[in-house]
Structures are given as C-alpha cells and as structure tokens.
Coordinates of C-alpha atoms in Angstrom, one line a residue:
X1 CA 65.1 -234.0 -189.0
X2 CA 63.6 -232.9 -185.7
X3 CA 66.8 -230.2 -185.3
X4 CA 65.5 -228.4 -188.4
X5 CA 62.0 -228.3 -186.3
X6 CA 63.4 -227.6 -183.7
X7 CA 65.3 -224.6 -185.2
X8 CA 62.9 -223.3 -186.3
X9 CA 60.6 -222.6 -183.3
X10 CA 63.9 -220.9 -182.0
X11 CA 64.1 -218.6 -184.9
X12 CA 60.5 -217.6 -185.2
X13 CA 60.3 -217.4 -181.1
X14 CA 61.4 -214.0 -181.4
X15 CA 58.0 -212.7 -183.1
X16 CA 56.0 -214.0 -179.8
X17 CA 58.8 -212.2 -177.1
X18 CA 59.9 -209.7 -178.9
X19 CA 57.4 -207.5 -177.8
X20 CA 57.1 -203.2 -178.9
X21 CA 57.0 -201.9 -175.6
X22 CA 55.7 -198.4 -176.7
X23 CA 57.7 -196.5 -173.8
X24 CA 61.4 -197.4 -175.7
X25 CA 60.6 -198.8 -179.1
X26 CA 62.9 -197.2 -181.6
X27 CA 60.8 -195.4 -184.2
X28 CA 62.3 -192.9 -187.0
X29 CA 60.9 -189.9 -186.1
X30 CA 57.5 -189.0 -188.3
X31 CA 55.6 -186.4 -189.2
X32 CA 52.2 -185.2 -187.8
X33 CA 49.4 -187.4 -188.9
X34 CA 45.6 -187.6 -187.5
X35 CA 46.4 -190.1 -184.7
X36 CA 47.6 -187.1 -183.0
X37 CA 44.9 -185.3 -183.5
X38 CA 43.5 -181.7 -182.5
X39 CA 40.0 -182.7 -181.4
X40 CA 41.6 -185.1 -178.4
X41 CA 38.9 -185.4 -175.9
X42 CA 40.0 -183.1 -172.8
X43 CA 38.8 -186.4 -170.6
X44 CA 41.7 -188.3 -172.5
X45 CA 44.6 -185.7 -173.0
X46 CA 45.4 -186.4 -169.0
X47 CA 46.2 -190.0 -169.9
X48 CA 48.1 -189.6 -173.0
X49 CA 50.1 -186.6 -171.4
X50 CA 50.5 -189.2 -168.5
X51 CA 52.2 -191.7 -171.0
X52 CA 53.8 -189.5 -172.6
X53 CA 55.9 -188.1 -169.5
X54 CA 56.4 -191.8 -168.4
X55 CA 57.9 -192.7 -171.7
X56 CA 60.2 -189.7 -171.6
X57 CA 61.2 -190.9 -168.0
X58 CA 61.8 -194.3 -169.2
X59 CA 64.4 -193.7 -171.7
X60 CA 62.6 -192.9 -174.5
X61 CA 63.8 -189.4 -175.3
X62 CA 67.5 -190.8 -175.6
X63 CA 66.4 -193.2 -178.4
X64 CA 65.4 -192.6 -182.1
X65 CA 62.0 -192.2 -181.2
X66 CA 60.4 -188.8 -181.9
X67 CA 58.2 -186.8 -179.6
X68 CA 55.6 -186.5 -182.0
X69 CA 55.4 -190.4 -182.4
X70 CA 55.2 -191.3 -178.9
X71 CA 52.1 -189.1 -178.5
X72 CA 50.6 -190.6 -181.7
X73 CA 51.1 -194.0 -179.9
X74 CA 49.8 -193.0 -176.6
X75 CA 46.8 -191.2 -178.3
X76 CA 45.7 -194.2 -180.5
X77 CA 45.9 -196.7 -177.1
X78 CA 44.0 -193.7 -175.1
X79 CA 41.0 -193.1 -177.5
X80 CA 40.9 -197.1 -178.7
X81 CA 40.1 -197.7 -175.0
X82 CA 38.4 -193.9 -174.0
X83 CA 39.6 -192.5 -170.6
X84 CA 36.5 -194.3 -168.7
X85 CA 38.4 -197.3 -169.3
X86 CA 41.1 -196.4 -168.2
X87 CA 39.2 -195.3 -164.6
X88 CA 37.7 -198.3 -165.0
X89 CA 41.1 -200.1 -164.8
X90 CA 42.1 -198.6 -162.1
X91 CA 44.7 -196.5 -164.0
X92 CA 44.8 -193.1 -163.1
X93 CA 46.7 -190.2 -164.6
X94 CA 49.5 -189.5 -161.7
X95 CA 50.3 -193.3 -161.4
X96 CA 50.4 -193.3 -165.4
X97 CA 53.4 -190.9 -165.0
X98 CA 55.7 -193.6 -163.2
X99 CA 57.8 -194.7 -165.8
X100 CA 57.2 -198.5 -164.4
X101 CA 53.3 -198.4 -164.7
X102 CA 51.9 -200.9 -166.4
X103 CA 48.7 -201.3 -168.6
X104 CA 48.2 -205.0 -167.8
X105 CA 45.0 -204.3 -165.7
X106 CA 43.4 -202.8 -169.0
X107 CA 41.2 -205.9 -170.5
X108 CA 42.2 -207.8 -173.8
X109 CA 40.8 -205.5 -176.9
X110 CA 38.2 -206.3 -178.2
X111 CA 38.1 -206.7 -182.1
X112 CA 36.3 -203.3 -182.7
X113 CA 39.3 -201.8 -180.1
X114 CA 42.1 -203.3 -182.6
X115 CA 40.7 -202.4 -185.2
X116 CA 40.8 -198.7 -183.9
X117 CA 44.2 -198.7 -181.7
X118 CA 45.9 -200.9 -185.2
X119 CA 44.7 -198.2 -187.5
X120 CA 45.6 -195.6 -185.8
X121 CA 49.1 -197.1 -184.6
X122 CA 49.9 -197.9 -188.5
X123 CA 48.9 -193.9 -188.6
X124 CA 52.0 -193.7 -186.4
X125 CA 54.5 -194.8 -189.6
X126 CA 55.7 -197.9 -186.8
X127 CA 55.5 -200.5 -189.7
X128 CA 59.3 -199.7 -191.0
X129 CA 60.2 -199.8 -187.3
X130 CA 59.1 -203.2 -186.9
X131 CA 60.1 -204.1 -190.2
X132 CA 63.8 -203.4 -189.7
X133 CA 63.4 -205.4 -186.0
X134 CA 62.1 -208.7 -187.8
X135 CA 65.1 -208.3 -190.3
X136 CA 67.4 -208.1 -187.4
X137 CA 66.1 -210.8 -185.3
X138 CA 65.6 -213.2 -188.1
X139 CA 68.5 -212.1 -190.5
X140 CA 66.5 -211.2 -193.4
X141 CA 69.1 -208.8 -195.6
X142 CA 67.5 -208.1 -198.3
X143 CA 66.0 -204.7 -199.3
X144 CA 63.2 -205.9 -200.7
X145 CA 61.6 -208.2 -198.2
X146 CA 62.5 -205.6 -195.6
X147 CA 60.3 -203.2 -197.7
X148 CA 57.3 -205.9 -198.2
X149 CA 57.3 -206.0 -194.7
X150 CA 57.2 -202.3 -193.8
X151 CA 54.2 -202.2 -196.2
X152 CA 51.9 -204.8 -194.9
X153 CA 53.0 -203.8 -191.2
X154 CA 52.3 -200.5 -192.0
X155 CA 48.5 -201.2 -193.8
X156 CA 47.4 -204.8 -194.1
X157 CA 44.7 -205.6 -191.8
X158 CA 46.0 -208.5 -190.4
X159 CA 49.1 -206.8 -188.9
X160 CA 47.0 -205.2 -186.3
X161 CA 45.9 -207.7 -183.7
X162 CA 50.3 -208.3 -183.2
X163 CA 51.0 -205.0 -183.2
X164 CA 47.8 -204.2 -180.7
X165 CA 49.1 -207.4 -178.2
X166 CA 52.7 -206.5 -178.2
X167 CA 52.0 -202.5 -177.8
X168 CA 50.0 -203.4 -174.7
X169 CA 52.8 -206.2 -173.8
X170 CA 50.3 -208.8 -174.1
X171 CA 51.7 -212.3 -175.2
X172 CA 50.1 -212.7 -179.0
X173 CA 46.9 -215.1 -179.3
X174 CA 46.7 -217.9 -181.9
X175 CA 44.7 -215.1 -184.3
X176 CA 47.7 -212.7 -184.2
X177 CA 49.6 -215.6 -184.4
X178 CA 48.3 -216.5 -187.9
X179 CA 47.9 -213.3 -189.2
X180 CA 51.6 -212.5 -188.8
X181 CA 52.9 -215.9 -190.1
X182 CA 51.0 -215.4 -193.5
X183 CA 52.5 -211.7 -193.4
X184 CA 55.8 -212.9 -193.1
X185 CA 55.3 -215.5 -195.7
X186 CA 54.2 -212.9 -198.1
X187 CA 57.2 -211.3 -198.1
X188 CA 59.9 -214.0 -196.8
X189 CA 61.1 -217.1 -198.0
X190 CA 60.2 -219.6 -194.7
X191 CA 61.7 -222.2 -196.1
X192 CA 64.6 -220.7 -196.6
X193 CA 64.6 -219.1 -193.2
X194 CA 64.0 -222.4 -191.4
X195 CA 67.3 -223.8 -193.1
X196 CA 69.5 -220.7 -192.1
X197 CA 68.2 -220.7 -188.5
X198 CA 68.8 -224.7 -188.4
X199 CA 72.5 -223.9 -190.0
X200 CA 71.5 -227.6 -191.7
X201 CA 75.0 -228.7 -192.9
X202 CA 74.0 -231.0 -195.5
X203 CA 74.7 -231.5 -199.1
X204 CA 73.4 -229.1 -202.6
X205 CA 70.9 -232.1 -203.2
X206 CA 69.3 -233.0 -199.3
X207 CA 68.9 -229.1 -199.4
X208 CA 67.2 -228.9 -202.4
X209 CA 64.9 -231.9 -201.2
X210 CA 64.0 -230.0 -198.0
X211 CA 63.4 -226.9 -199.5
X212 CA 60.9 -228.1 -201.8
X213 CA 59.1 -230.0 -199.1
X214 CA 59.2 -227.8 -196.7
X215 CA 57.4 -225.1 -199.6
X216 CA 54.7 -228.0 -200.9
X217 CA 54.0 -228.3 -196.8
X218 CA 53.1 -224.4 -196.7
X219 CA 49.9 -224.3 -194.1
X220 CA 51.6 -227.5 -191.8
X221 CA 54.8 -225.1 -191.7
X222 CA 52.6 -221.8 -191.1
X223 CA 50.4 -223.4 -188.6
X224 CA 53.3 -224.8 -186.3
X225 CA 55.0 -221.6 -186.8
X226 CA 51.5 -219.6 -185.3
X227 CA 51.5 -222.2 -182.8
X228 CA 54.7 -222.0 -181.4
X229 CA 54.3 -218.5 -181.3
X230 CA 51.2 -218.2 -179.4
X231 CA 52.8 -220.2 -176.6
X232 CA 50.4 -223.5 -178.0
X233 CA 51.6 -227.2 -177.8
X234 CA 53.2 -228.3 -181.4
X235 CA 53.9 -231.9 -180.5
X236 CA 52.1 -232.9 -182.9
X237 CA 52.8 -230.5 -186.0
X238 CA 56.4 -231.5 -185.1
X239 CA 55.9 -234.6 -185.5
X240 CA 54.2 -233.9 -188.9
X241 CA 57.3 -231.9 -190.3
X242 CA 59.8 -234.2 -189.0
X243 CA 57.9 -237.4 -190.8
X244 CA 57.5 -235.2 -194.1
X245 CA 61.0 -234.4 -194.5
X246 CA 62.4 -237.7 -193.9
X247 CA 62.4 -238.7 -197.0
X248 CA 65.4 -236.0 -197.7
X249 CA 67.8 -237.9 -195.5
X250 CA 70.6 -239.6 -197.4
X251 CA 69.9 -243.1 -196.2
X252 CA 66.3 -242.6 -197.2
X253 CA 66.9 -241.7 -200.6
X254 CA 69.5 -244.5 -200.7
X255 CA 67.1 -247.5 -199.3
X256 CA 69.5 -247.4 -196.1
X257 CA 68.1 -246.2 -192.8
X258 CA 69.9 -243.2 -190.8
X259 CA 69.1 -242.5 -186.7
X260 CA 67.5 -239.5 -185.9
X261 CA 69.6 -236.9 -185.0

C-alpha cells in the first residue's frame, strides 16, 4: 500500500511547483476593480508600470490575460510591499522592465503583507484562473468542484498565503501548505483523488475498504498532503497511511499475508 502513498505525493506535488508566475499566468480578462485603483501613490506607479512592461515583454500580452488584470496584480504586490521596499531590495524601476527580473531579493511577507497583497490579488478575479489550473493538473471534471474552488480561491482567507508565495515564486511554507489542503478538501473528494492518481487496480470491495479509511484518516491524509507540499519530510506520515490501509489488502482480510508492493 505504499504505491497508493506514494501516488499520491505525485498528484498533489503539483500544488507546491506549479507556481502563478504573475508575468504569464492565464487569467480571463476582468473588469476594473479597486486593486487598480486611481489614488496609486506616484512613488509606486514607476514600479507597477515597470512590471507591467516586463510582463508584456515576457509573453503575457499573447495569452488570455487582460491588460487591466496584469496591472491589478502588479499594483496589489507594489502597494502590499510600498515602493521603499522595493528600493530597499535593490529593485529599481529600469531593471524591473527586463522581462527576466526577478523579485526574489524582496523579503518573505509578512502576515499583515498577505493579508494586503491576498486581498487585493482575489480583487484581481484570479480565483477561477487557478481554479480551472488545479482541475487540470489533478483531473478534477466536475463543474461543481471546479466552482467551489473558484469561490474559496477567490474569498476564503486561507487561500491567500499560496496565492501570495506562488505570485512572488516563492516555494509555499507548511502554513500555506495547510490552508490549501483543507481548501481543496472542502471542495474535492481526496480520497477519491488519491485512488485515481494511484490508478489502484483492485477489486469493487478493496476499493471500497480504502476509501472509507483513507476518509475516517482525514487530518493524517491532510497533514502528509501539507507536508509533502511544503517540501517537509513525510517518512513518517507515510508510514502511518501505509499501516492504516493494510488492513484492505486481500490477504489481510482473508487471514493470509500479501508482500508489499
């Protein structure tokens, strides 16, 4: 039972690398909202004018993404950190404009800054945008959990520390970690997902066994699942799962013993 594990830290792997780089991320275009806002400091409008040009230069103006959501994105990652930042950072207008800069010598937010870059980037209507990529990446078809999660992406609290990290490119922490796994599982079967990333070929009954075990083993499921993500060892949360569903295999249900696969 350690391939079903194992499975699943490939399927939910993609939530820690698949990154939103800001400068090509595919975003149905939006309307105006107050993350772009009229009252931009003029200290700031350099740097998210400077962003703006380099995202157009990197590609971003031949994907779905809308001119008026790139600025919104730009502004809410200028005014969360404020232009002396920026300076601060070395980071300076003209080099901004090169389509390969980088904001990796800005520090890690600070939970006041994702609170104010995550609200404003959810002001950015992103949340369907990432949405539709989870689908995609972890084959998730139907309608309605593709809407549950363009919802909580797009207001939930908890979505903003991921959605801060993988803006700025930044690998997600063990917080953003956990806040997206009880996202997901708010709108997504896990169990159910672990068993179509495994591609388990097993019988209607071992099936039905692992599902239920895998549901009555919720938080030890969620927790691995955060800690893979975050990059964290899992040895022993692996171990966990892999003793816990056992008791599925045929053999074990039988009184005969069956090697690991």
């Amino acid at each position: 039972m350690h391939r079903i594990v194992g499975a699943l830290a490939a399927a939910i792997l993609v939530a820690g690398c698949g990154s939103s780089d800001w400068k090509t991320a595919k975003v149905s275009p939006s309307s105006p909202n107050s993350a772009t806002s009229a009252s931009t400091a003029a200290t700031d409008r350099p740097y998210v004018d400077a962003m703006v040009i380099s995202a157009r230069a990197g590609g971003s103006d031949k994907s779905e993404i809308s001119p008026t959501t790139i600025r919104c994105m730009a502004t809410a990652i200028v005014h969360g950190y404020s232009a002396a930042a920026f300076a601060a950072a070395g980071i300076t207008p003209a080099a901004l404009r090169d389509p390969n800069s980088t904001l990796d010598t800005l520090p890690d937010p600070s939970d006041d800054r994702v609170t104010r870059i995550g609200t404003a980037l959810q002001r950015c209507n992103i949340g369907r945008y990432l949405a539709l990529g989870f689908a995609q990446e972890l084959k998730i078809n139907d309608a309605a959990s593709i809407t549950c999660l363009a919802g909580r992406f797009g207001a939930a609290p908890g979505a903003r520390r991921f959605m801060v990290l993988s803006v700025l490119q930044r690998h997600a922490d063990l917080e953003a970690a956990h806040a997206l796994i009880g996202l997901l599982a708010g709108c997504v079967d896990l169990p159910a997902l672990v068993l179509r990333a495994a591609n388990v070929q097993v019988d209607a009954t071992t099936r039905a066994c692992l599902l239920d075990t895998l549901r009555s083993s919720g938080a030890a499921l969620q927790d691995f699942m955060a800690l893979k993500i975050a990059g964290s060892d899992t040895t022993s949360q692996e171990e966990t799962l892999a003793v816990t569903i056992n008791h599925c295999r045929p053999g074990a249900r039988t009184g005969f013993t069956v090697p690991a696969g």
